[in-house]
Structures are given as C-alpha cells and as structure tokens.
C-alpha positions as CSV (number, residue, x, y, z in Angstrom):
1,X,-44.6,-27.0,9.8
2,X,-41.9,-25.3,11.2
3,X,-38.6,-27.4,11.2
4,X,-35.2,-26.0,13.2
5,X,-33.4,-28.2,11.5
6,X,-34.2,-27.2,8.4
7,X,-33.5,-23.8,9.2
8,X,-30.3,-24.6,10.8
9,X,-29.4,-26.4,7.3
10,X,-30.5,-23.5,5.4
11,X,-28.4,-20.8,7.1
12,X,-25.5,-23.3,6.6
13,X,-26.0,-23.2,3.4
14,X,-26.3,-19.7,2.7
15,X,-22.9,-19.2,4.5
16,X,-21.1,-21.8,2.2
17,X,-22.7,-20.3,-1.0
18,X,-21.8,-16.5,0.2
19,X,-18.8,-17.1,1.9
20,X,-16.7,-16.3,-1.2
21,X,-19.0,-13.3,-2.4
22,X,-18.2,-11.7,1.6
23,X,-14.0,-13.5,1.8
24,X,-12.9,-10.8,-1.2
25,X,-14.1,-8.1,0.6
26,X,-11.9,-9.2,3.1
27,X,-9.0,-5.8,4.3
28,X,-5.8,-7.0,5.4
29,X,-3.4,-4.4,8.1
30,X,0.0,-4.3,6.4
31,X,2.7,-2.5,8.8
32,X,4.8,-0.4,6.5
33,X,7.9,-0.1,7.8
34,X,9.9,2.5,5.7
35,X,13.6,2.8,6.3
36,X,16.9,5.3,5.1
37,X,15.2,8.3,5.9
38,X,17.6,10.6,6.4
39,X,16.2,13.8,9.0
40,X,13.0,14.5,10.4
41,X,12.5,17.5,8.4
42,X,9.8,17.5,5.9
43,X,7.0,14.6,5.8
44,X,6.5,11.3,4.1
45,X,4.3,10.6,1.0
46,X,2.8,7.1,1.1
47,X,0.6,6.5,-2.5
48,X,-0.8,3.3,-3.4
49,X,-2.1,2.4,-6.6
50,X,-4.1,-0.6,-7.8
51,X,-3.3,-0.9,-11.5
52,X,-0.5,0.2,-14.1
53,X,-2.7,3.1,-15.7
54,X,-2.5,4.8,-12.6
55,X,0.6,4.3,-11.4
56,X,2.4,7.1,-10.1
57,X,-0.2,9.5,-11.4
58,X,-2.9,12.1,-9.9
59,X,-5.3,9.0,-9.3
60,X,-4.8,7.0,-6.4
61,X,-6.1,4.1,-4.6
62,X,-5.0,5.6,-1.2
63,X,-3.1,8.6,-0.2
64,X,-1.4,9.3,3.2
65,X,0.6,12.2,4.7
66,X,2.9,11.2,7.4
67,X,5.1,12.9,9.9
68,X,8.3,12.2,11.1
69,X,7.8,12.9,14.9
70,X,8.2,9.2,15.5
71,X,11.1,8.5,13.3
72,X,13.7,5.9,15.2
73,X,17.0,5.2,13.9
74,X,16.0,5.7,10.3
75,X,12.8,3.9,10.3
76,X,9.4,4.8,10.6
77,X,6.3,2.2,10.8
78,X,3.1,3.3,9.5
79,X,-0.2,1.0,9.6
80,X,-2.2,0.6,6.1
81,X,-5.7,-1.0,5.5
82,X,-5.9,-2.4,2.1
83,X,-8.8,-4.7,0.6
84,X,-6.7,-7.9,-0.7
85,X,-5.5,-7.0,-4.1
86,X,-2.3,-6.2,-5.7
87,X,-1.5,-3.0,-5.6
88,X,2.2,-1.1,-6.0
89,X,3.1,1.6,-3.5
90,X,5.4,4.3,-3.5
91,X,6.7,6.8,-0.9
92,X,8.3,10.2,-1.3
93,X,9.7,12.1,1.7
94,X,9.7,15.7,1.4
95,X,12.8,16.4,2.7
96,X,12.6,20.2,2.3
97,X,9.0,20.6,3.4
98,X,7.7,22.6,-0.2
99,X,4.7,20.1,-0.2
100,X,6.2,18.9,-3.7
101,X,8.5,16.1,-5.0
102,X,11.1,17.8,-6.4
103,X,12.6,16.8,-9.7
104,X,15.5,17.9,-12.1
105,X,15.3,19.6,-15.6
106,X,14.6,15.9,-17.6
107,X,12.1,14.8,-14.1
108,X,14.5,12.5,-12.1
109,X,13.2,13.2,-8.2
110,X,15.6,15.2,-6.5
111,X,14.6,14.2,-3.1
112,X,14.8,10.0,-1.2
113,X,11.5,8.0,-2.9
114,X,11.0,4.3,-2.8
115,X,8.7,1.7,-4.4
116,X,7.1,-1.6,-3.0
117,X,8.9,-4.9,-3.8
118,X,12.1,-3.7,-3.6
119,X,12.0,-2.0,-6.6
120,X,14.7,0.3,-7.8
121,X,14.8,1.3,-11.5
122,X,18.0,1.2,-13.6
123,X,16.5,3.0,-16.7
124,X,13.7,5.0,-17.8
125,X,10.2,5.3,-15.3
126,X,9.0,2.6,-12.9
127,X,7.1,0.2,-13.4
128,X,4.3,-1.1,-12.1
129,X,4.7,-5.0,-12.5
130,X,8.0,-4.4,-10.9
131,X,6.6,-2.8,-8.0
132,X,3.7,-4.7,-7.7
133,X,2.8,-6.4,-4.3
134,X,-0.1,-9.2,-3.4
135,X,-2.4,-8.4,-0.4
136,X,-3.6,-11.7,0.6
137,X,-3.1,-11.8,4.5
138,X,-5.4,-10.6,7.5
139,X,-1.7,-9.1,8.9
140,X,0.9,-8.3,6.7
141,X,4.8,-6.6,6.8
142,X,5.9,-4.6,4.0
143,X,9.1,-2.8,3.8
144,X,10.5,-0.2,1.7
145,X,13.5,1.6,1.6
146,X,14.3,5.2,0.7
147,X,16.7,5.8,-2.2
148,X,18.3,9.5,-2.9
C-alpha cells in the first residue's frame, strides 16, 4: 500500500539522523581584515594551517596570494572559505616583492608577518595553540595585524 505519510515520516527521519553527518561539512566566510601594512609594494601571504605539525611549514591547508591594489588606510579585507575547524593563520607581506619571506642570519623574518588570535611571540617560534582560532560560524570576522 502506498502511505504519504509514511513517506513524509521517513524523509523526516532521515534528515534528523543525517543532519549532523551533512552540519560538519558545513564552510563558514570569515572576512580577514589585515591591518599595519605599511606600502603597497609587494603582495600579501595569507597561509592557513589546520594542525600544529604543519604549522608554518611547506604543507598547508589553504594558500592565497593577495595584492595590495585595494589597500585603504592600512588595511586590506580579504574573504576566506573555511570548513568549521580550528585552524591558525598567518600572513606575510612581501614588502620588497622577491616572492620570499625574508629572514636574518639565526631566521627571524625581516619583513611585517602576523598570526591569527592576536598572537605575537616573545621567545623562540610560534605556536600553534597560541594562534589557533575556532571556525564555528556561517559568517565570521577575523583580524590580524602586521608586525615588523
């Protein structure tokens, strides 16, 4: 016999069971505002990393070259697409345009970077859980600010 209701029921049902399987799939827009940059010379460096053993290394979870054609009073807004997740990101502007960070003889950059969650460190190499940020919103700010 064929039943409507019961159909109607069933879907219901698959939603509510799959719901969760589909919700942490879910990508949230984050608008990346980055700030203190100092001349429009040279391009910005956005990486984004999802755990500590990549952190700042050749692996990334997303990469993104930006120019600074749109740069306004020191700031420049860039729009991201992350799945929700924690993830750290950093951001390196090329301020001489070699295509490289620049770093001195013991590897300090040379030229403005800056980490997610305000994070500046005081001694020896950043750290992830320090610069670590939760994606958990459909719409989301995120700010960070260049350091020389």
């Amino acid at each position: 016999m064929n039943y409507p209701i019961l159909r109607f029921f069933r879907a219901v049902l698959v939603v509510f069971t799959c719901g969760p399987v589909f919700a942490s799939a879910e990508t949230a827009n984050i608008k990346l505002t980055v700030s203190n940059i100092q001349s429009q010379v040279g391009k910005l460096y956005i990486a984004v990393y999802d755990s500590k053993d990549t952190f700042l290394g050749e692996t990334k979870f997303y990469a993104q070259e930006v120019g600074l054609e749109s740069l306004v009073d020191g700031k420049l807004a860039v729009d991201l697409s992350l799945p929700y997740g924690q993830y750290a990101i950093s951001v390196h502007h090329d301020n001489n345009a070699n295509g490289e960070m620049d770093r001195n003889f013991i590897g300090i950059p040379k030229e403005p970077v800056g980490l997610s969650n305000g994070h500046v460190p005081r001694f020896g190499p950043p750290k992830f859980s320090k610069a670590v940020i939760q994606i958990a919103q459909p719409q989301q700010l995120e700010e960070i600010s260049l350091v020389d």
